PDB file of C-alpha atoms in Angstrom:
ATOM      1  CA  LEU A   1      -1.641 -59.368  -9.617  1.00 68.00           C
ATOM      2  CA  THR A   2       0.864 -57.503 -11.504  1.00 78.00           C
ATOM      3  CA  TYR A   3      -1.993 -55.925 -13.213  1.00 77.00           C
ATOM      4  CA  ILE A   4      -3.602 -54.964 -10.156  1.00 81.00           C
ATOM      5  CA  PHE A   5      -0.882 -53.483  -8.993  1.00 78.00           C
ATOM      6  CA  VAL A   6      -0.369 -51.473 -11.939  1.00 82.00           C
ATOM      7  CA  MET A   7      -3.843 -50.204 -11.980  1.00 82.00           C
ATOM      8  CA  MET A   8      -3.999 -49.184  -8.250  1.00 84.00           C
ATOM      9  CA  VAL A   9      -0.385 -46.981  -9.056  1.00 86.00           C
ATOM     10  CA  VAL A  10      -2.213 -45.433 -12.012  1.00 85.00           C
ATOM     11  CA  SER A  11      -5.244 -44.878 -10.178  1.00 87.00           C
ATOM     12  CA  VAL A  12      -3.435 -43.078  -7.290  1.00 86.00           C
ATOM     13  CA  GLY A  13      -1.062 -41.133  -9.901  1.00 87.00           C
ATOM     14  CA  ILE A  14      -3.955 -39.928 -11.671  1.00 88.00           C
ATOM     15  CA  PHE A  15      -6.117 -39.124  -8.246  1.00 84.00           C
ATOM     16  CA  ASN A  16      -2.530 -37.325  -7.230  1.00 86.00           C
ATOM     17  CA  LEU A  17      -2.732 -35.253 -10.636  1.00 86.00           C
ATOM     18  CA  ILE A  18      -6.249 -34.362 -10.272  1.00 88.00           C
ATOM     19  CA  MET A  19      -5.816 -33.009  -6.539  1.00 85.00           C
ATOM     20  CA  ALA A  20      -2.928 -30.883  -7.442  1.00 87.00           C
ATOM     21  CA  VAL A  21      -4.653 -29.263 -10.299  1.00 86.00           C
ATOM     22  CA  PHE A  22      -7.623 -28.733  -8.145  1.00 81.00           C
ATOM     23  CA  ILE A  23      -5.167 -27.383  -5.365  1.00 84.00           C
ATOM     24  CA  ASP A  24      -3.727 -25.009  -7.574  1.00 80.00           C
ATOM     25  CA  ASN A  25      -6.790 -23.635  -8.751  1.00 78.00           C
ATOM     26  CA  VAL A  26      -8.448 -23.241  -5.522  1.00 78.00           C
ATOM     27  CA  ASN A  27      -4.808 -21.020  -4.414  1.00 76.00           C
ATOM     28  CA  GLU A  28      -4.942 -19.097  -7.865  1.00 73.00           C
ATOM     29  CA  GLY A  29      -8.862 -18.149  -7.298  1.00 73.00           C
ATOM     30  CA  SER A  30      -8.006 -17.108  -3.473  1.00 72.00           C
ATOM     31  CA  ALA A  31      -5.078 -15.034  -4.677  1.00 71.00           C
ATOM     32  CA  LYS A  32      -7.233 -13.251  -7.026  1.00 73.00           C
ATOM     33  CA  LYS A  33     -10.299 -12.750  -4.906  1.00 75.00           C
ATOM     34  CA  LYS A  34      -7.722 -11.351  -2.075  1.00 74.00           C
ATOM     35  CA  GLN A  35      -5.894  -9.059  -4.752  1.00 72.00           C
ATOM     36  CA  TYR A  36      -9.471  -7.633  -5.636  1.00 78.00           C
ATOM     37  CA  LEU A  37     -10.883  -7.398  -2.244  1.00 79.00           C
ATOM     38  CA  LEU A  38      -7.316  -5.314  -1.485  1.00 78.00           C
ATOM     39  CA  GLY A  39      -8.280  -3.056  -4.292  1.00 80.00           C
ATOM     40  CA  LEU A  40     -11.885  -2.672  -3.087  1.00 81.00           C
ATOM     41  CA  THR A  41     -10.910  -1.618   0.589  1.00 86.00           C
ATOM     42  CA  ALA A  42      -7.872   0.574  -0.561  1.00 88.00           C
ATOM     43  CA  ALA A  43      -9.486   4.059  -0.108  1.00 89.00           C
ATOM     44  CA  LYS A  44     -11.248   2.996   3.370  1.00 90.00           C
ATOM     45  CA  THR A  45      -8.032   1.569   4.659  1.00 91.00           C
ATOM     46  CA  GLU A  46      -5.845   4.597   3.461  1.00 92.00           C
ATOM     47  CA  LYS A  47      -8.371   6.916   5.075  1.00 92.00           C
ATOM     48  CA  THR A  48      -7.800   4.869   8.430  1.00 92.00           C
ATOM     49  CA  LEU A  49      -4.247   4.886   8.325  1.00 93.00           C
ATOM     50  CA  ALA A  50      -4.166   8.560   7.559  1.00 93.00           C
ATOM     51  CA  GLU A  51      -6.390   9.158  10.237  1.00 92.00           C
ATOM     52  CA  MET A  52      -4.357   7.562  12.638  1.00 91.00           C
ATOM     53  CA  PHE A  53      -0.727   8.785  11.212  1.00 93.00           C
ATOM     54  CA  LYS A  54      -2.353  12.182  11.613  1.00 93.00           C
ATOM     55  CA  ASP A  55      -3.326  11.580  15.557  1.00 92.00           C
ATOM     56  CA  LEU A  56       0.312  10.779  15.963  1.00 91.00           C
ATOM     57  CA  CYS A  57       1.885  13.098  14.212  1.00 92.00           C
ATOM     58  CA  CYS A  58      -0.037  15.929  16.167  1.00 92.00           C
ATOM     59  CA  LYS A  59       0.415  14.194  19.548  1.00 90.00           C
ATOM     60  CA  ALA A  60       4.242  14.472  18.553  1.00 89.00           C
ATOM     61  CA  GLY A  61       3.855  18.204  18.146  1.00 90.00           C
ATOM     62  CA  LEU A  62       4.499  17.449  14.658  1.00 88.00           C
ATOM     63  CA  ALA A  63       1.172  19.165  13.200  1.00 82.00           C
ATOM     64  CA  ARG A  64      -2.022  20.972  14.645  1.00 81.00           C
ATOM     65  CA  ASN A  65      -5.334  18.971  14.357  1.00 70.00           C
ATOM     66  CA  GLY A  66      -7.432  21.599  12.885  1.00 60.00           C
ATOM     67  CA  ALA A  67      -5.236  22.774  10.605  1.00 48.00           C
ATOM     68  CA  ASP A  68      -7.061  20.889   7.617  1.00 47.00           C
ATOM     69  CA  LEU A  69     -10.054  23.169   8.197  1.00 43.00           C
ATOM     70  CA  ARG A  70      -9.802  25.507   5.262  1.00 46.00           C
ATOM     71  CA  PRO A  71     -11.994  27.951   4.327  1.00 45.00           C
ATOM     72  CA  ALA A  72     -13.343  26.007   1.342  1.00 45.00           C
ATOM     73  CA  LEU A  73     -14.684  23.187   4.067  1.00 44.00           C
ATOM     74  CA  ARG A  74     -15.963  26.079   6.036  1.00 45.00           C
ATOM     75  CA  ARG A  75     -18.012  26.484   2.931  1.00 47.00           C
ATOM     76  CA  GLN A  76     -18.823  22.883   2.443  1.00 48.00           C
ATOM     77  CA  ALA A  77     -20.086  23.198   6.123  1.00 45.00           C
ATOM     78  CA  THR A  78     -22.390  25.500   5.721  1.00 47.00           C
ATOM     79  CA  MET A  79     -24.499  23.982   2.489  1.00 46.00           C
ATOM     80  CA  SER A  80     -26.772  21.197   3.262  1.00 51.00           C
ATOM     81  CA  ASN A  81     -26.156  17.655   3.388  1.00 50.00           C
ATOM     82  CA  ALA A  82     -28.755  17.065   0.433  1.00 52.00           C
ATOM     83  CA  MET A  83     -26.940  19.181  -1.758  1.00 53.00           C
ATOM     84  CA  TRP A  84     -23.541  17.647  -1.107  1.00 48.00           C
ATOM     85  CA  THR A  85     -25.136  14.288  -1.313  1.00 52.00           C
ATOM     86  CA  LEU A  86     -26.459  14.875  -4.842  1.00 52.00           C
ATOM     87  CA  LEU A  87     -23.063  16.465  -5.541  1.00 55.00           C
ATOM     88  CA  ALA A  88     -21.352  13.371  -4.560  1.00 54.00           C
ATOM     89  CA  ASP A  89     -23.693  10.747  -6.482  1.00 54.00           C
ATOM     90  CA  VAL A  90     -23.302  13.220  -9.320  1.00 54.00           C
ATOM     91  CA  GLU A  91     -19.357  12.580  -9.378  1.00 55.00           C
ATOM     92  CA  ALA A  92     -19.790   9.364  -8.480  1.00 51.00           C
ATOM     93  CA  SER A  93     -21.782   8.363 -11.388  1.00 54.00           C
ATOM     94  CA  ALA A  94     -19.302  10.061 -13.635  1.00 56.00           C
ATOM     95  CA  THR A  95     -16.157   8.430 -12.367  1.00 54.00           C
ATOM     96  CA  GLY A  96     -17.785   4.923 -11.965  1.00 51.00           C
ATOM     97  CA  LYS A  97     -16.557   5.090  -8.188  1.00 58.00           C
ATOM     98  CA  GLY A  98     -19.207   4.610  -5.273  1.00 59.00           C
ATOM     99  CA  VAL A  99     -19.988   7.561  -2.912  1.00 57.00           C
ATOM    100  CA  THR A 100     -18.486   6.126  -0.087  1.00 75.00           C
ATOM    101  CA  HIS A 101     -14.945   5.074  -1.903  1.00 78.00           C
ATOM    102  CA  LEU A 102     -15.372   8.757  -3.116  1.00 81.00           C
ATOM    103  CA  VAL A 103     -15.439  10.334   0.271  1.00 84.00           C
ATOM    104  CA  HIS A 104     -12.643   8.070   1.545  1.00 86.00           C
ATOM    105  CA  GLU A 105     -10.381   9.242  -1.075  1.00 88.00           C
ATOM    106  CA  LYS A 106     -11.134  12.831  -0.624  1.00 88.00           C
ATOM    107  CA  GLN A 107     -10.910  12.552   3.314  1.00 89.00           C
ATOM    108  CA  SER A 108      -7.039  11.016   2.756  1.00 90.00           C
ATOM    109  CA  ALA A 109      -6.232  13.853  -0.174  1.00 91.00           C
ATOM    110  CA  ARG A 110      -7.441  16.477   2.368  1.00 91.00           C
ATOM    111  CA  ILE A 111      -5.332  15.278   4.965  1.00 92.00           C
ATOM    112  CA  LYS A 112      -2.278  14.637   2.819  1.00 92.00           C
ATOM    113  CA  ALA A 113      -2.612  18.031   1.932  1.00 92.00           C
ATOM    114  CA  SER A 114      -2.989  19.320   5.335  1.00 91.00           C
ATOM    115  CA  MET A 115       0.262  17.559   6.573  1.00 92.00           C
ATOM    116  CA  ALA A 116       2.166  18.857   3.608  1.00 92.00           C
ATOM    117  CA  LYS A 117       1.234  21.934   4.120  1.00 92.00           C
ATOM    118  CA  GLN A 118       2.724  21.978   7.555  1.00 91.00           C
ATOM    119  CA  ASP A 119       5.759  20.033   6.058  1.00 92.00           C
ATOM    120  CA  VAL A 120       5.398  17.303   8.667  1.00 92.00           C
ATOM    121  CA  ILE A 121       8.446  14.959   8.740  1.00 94.00           C
ATOM    122  CA  VAL A 122       8.805  11.656  10.481  1.00 94.00           C
ATOM    123  CA  THR A 123      12.131  10.360  11.726  1.00 94.00           C
ATOM    124  CA  LYS A 124      13.152   6.528  11.912  1.00 93.00           C
ATOM    125  CA  GLU A 125      13.383   6.865  15.549  1.00 93.00           C
ATOM    126  CA  LEU A 126       9.904   8.507  15.933  1.00 93.00           C
ATOM    127  CA  PHE A 127       8.257   5.945  13.798  1.00 93.00           C
ATOM    128  CA  ASN A 128       9.605   3.037  15.162  1.00 92.00           C
ATOM    129  CA  SER A 129       8.439   4.283  18.527  1.00 91.00           C
ATOM    130  CA  TRP A 130       4.963   4.314  17.333  1.00 92.00           C
ATOM    131  CA  VAL A 131       4.765   0.932  16.375  1.00 89.00           C
ATOM    132  CA  ARG A 132       6.839   0.007  19.443  1.00 87.00           C
ATOM    133  CA  ARG A 133       4.438   1.154  22.202  1.00 80.00           C
ATOM    134  CA  LYS A 134       2.102  -0.878  23.257  1.00 79.00           C
ATOM    135  CA  LYS A 135      -0.748   1.889  23.983  1.00 79.00           C
ATOM    136  CA  ASN A 136      -0.431   2.267  19.950  1.00 80.00           C
ATOM    137  CA  ALA A 137      -1.793  -0.871  19.383  1.00 87.00           C
ATOM    138  CA  ALA A 138      -4.583   0.283  17.418  1.00 88.00           C
ATOM    139  CA  LEU A 139      -2.128   1.218  14.568  1.00 88.00           C
ATOM    140  CA  ILE A 140      -0.668  -2.076  14.560  1.00 89.00           C
ATOM    141  CA  GLN A 141      -4.195  -3.595  14.203  1.00 90.00           C
ATOM    142  CA  ALA A 142      -4.695  -1.401  11.434  1.00 89.00           C
ATOM    143  CA  LEU A 143      -1.551  -2.347   9.659  1.00 90.00           C
ATOM    144  CA  ASP A 144      -2.650  -5.910  10.258  1.00 89.00           C
ATOM    145  CA  ASP A 145      -5.964  -5.221   8.892  1.00 88.00           C
ATOM    146  CA  ALA A 146      -4.440  -3.746   5.638  1.00 88.00           C
ATOM    147  CA  ASP A 147      -2.714  -7.132   5.053  1.00 87.00           C
ATOM    148  CA  VAL A 148       1.157  -5.349   5.602  1.00 88.00           C
ATOM    149  CA  ASP A 149       3.312  -7.905   7.406  1.00 86.00           C
ATOM    150  CA  ILE A 150       3.754  -6.310  11.027  1.00 84.00           C
ATOM    151  CA  SER A 151       6.317  -9.134  11.616  1.00 85.00           C
ATOM    152  CA  MET A 152       8.856  -6.510  10.032  1.00 83.00           C
ATOM    153  CA  LYS A 153       7.839  -3.804  11.527  1.00 86.00           C
ATOM    154  CA  PHE A 154      10.740  -2.321  12.491  1.00 88.00           C
ATOM    155  CA  GLU A 155      12.253  -2.568   9.033  1.00 90.00           C
ATOM    156  CA  LEU A 156       9.157  -0.955   7.830  1.00 90.00           C
ATOM    157  CA  PHE A 157      10.853   2.585   7.703  1.00 93.00           C
ATOM    158  CA  ASP A 158      14.162   1.451   6.082  1.00 93.00           C
ATOM    159  CA  ILE A 159      11.867  -0.036   3.230  1.00 90.00           C
ATOM    160  CA  LEU A 160      10.013   2.942   2.704  1.00 91.00           C
ATOM    161  CA  ASP A 161      13.317   5.538   3.234  1.00 93.00           C
ATOM    162  CA  THR A 162      14.423   5.008  -0.209  1.00 87.00           C
ATOM    163  CA  GLU A 163      16.639   7.913  -0.349  1.00 88.00           C
ATOM    164  CA  LEU A 164      18.555   6.576   3.187  1.00 88.00           C
ATOM    165  CA  SER A 165      17.863  10.135   4.647  1.00 92.00           C
ATOM    166  CA  GLY A 166      16.270   9.096   7.860  1.00 92.00           C
ATOM    167  CA  LYS A 167      13.551  11.144   7.314  1.00 94.00           C
ATOM    168  CA  LEU A 168      10.059  10.708   5.569  1.00 94.00           C
ATOM    169  CA  LYS A 169       7.288  12.880   4.617  1.00 94.00           C
ATOM    170  CA  PHE A 170       3.717  12.211   5.849  1.00 94.00           C
ATOM    171  CA  SER A 171       2.631  11.383   2.455  1.00 93.00           C
ATOM    172  CA  ASP A 172       5.567   9.100   1.298  1.00 94.00           C
ATOM    173  CA  ILE A 173       4.540   6.732   4.730  1.00 94.00           C
ATOM    174  CA  LEU A 174       1.012   6.593   3.678  1.00 93.00           C
ATOM    175  CA  ASP A 175       1.476   5.999  -0.131  1.00 93.00           C
ATOM    176  CA  GLY A 176       4.360   3.680   0.836  1.00 93.00           C
ATOM    177  CA  ILE A 177       2.408   1.419   3.405  1.00 92.00           C
ATOM    178  CA  MET A 178      -0.455   1.352   1.251  1.00 91.00           C
ATOM    179  CA  LYS A 179       2.033  -0.057  -1.623  1.00 89.00           C
ATOM    180  CA  CYS A 180       3.143  -2.792   0.997  1.00 88.00           C
ATOM    181  CA  ARG A 181      -0.757  -4.198   1.404  1.00 88.00           C
ATOM    182  CA  GLY A 182      -1.006  -7.796   0.151  1.00 82.00           C
ATOM    183  CA  PRO A 183       1.160 -10.220  -1.642  1.00 79.00           C
ATOM    184  CA  ALA A 184       3.657  -9.584  -4.238  1.00 77.00           C
ATOM    185  CA  SER A 185       1.655  -9.708  -7.467  1.00 76.00           C
ATOM    186  CA  LYS A 186       2.946 -10.198 -11.013  1.00 79.00           C
ATOM    187  CA  VAL A 187       2.572  -6.309 -11.842  1.00 82.00           C
ATOM    188  CA  ASP A 188       4.770  -5.531  -8.955  1.00 82.00           C
ATOM    189  CA  ILE A 189       7.714  -8.372 -10.497  1.00 87.00           C
ATOM    190  CA  VAL A 190       7.149  -6.681 -14.000  1.00 90.00           C
ATOM    191  CA  ALA A 191       7.698  -3.033 -12.990  1.00 87.00           C
ATOM    192  CA  ILE A 192      10.728  -4.522 -10.958  1.00 89.00           C
ATOM    193  CA  ARG A 193      11.946  -5.973 -14.358  1.00 92.00           C
ATOM    194  CA  LEU A 194      11.324  -3.040 -16.448  1.00 93.00           C
ATOM    195  CA  GLN A 195      12.961  -0.416 -13.501  1.00 91.00           C
ATOM    196  CA  VAL A 196      15.959  -3.011 -13.712  1.00 93.00           C
ATOM    197  CA  LYS A 197      15.872  -2.791 -17.443  1.00 94.00           C
ATOM    198  CA  TYR A 198      15.746   0.890 -17.165  1.00 94.00           C
ATOM    199  CA  ILE A 199      18.622   1.052 -14.955  1.00 94.00           C
ATOM    200  CA  THR A 200      20.719  -1.337 -16.926  1.00 95.00           C
ATOM    201  CA  THR A 201      20.724   0.794 -20.000  1.00 94.00           C
ATOM    202  CA  LEU A 202      21.710   3.982 -18.302  1.00 94.00           C
ATOM    203  CA  VAL A 203      24.792   2.030 -16.960  1.00 95.00           C
ATOM    204  CA  GLN A 204      25.560   0.718 -20.235  1.00 93.00           C
ATOM    205  CA  LYS A 205      25.476   4.288 -21.255  1.00 93.00           C
ATOM    206  CA  ILE A 206      27.773   5.399 -18.805  1.00 94.00           C
ATOM    207  CA  HIS A 207      30.199   2.629 -19.463  1.00 91.00           C
ATOM    208  CA  GLU A 208      30.285   3.348 -23.281  1.00 91.00           C
ATOM    209  CA  GLU A 209      30.879   7.514 -22.385  1.00 90.00           C
ATOM    210  CA  ILE A 210      33.606   6.328 -19.787  1.00 91.00           C
ATOM    211  CA  VAL A 211      35.264   3.963 -22.576  1.00 89.00           C
ATOM    212  CA  SER A 212      34.613   6.509 -25.367  1.00 88.00           C
ATOM    213  CA  SER A 213      36.333   9.150 -22.909  1.00 87.00           C
ATOM    214  CA  LYS A 214      39.342   6.917 -22.329  1.00 83.00           C
ATOM    215  CA  LYS A 215      40.189   6.191 -25.930  1.00 78.00           C
ATOM    216  CA  GLY A 216      39.681   9.992 -27.082  1.00 65.00           C
TER     217      GLY A 216
END
């Protein structure tokens, strides 16, 4: 009986160990796949959020809706679609990116340039009103689809406002939200450690200068 009991305990222990390793591998693979998908959809997500925030800025009177139609874009409209498709294919081949990916990147860059040209500044009160109103449910859904934690939507502006000024540029909002997508990765943790190390070095230099000045 003792032998049977010991064998049962060992068998259950081995089984639990195998299951733990299996579950850990599944979770790790799922996290890597999620990060990969976030990277694939980054350009499209940024373009979608840029268009939504641009429309909100226009409705708030911070920007003009057609201000991004510059002469270069008007010239582009006069060219045939076949010519621009050919140019996009060439650029995609040179950069290793898909045509759709490049189109989304250019659209986002055009919107950000237009907002920067108009010097669009968003206050904390305005930003929170955007995420509070039920009629802006599409924005909340877009943030959720982008894998941004919407349970902290009213703290999102404070997270992005690193200067504590209560105001943010359009590009700061868009770039900051894109960095809030998904779970924290190893890159994020390493970046924080390197920044803390750099700040520590600066503080040590300041301390040494203060001590040396007192001695002098």
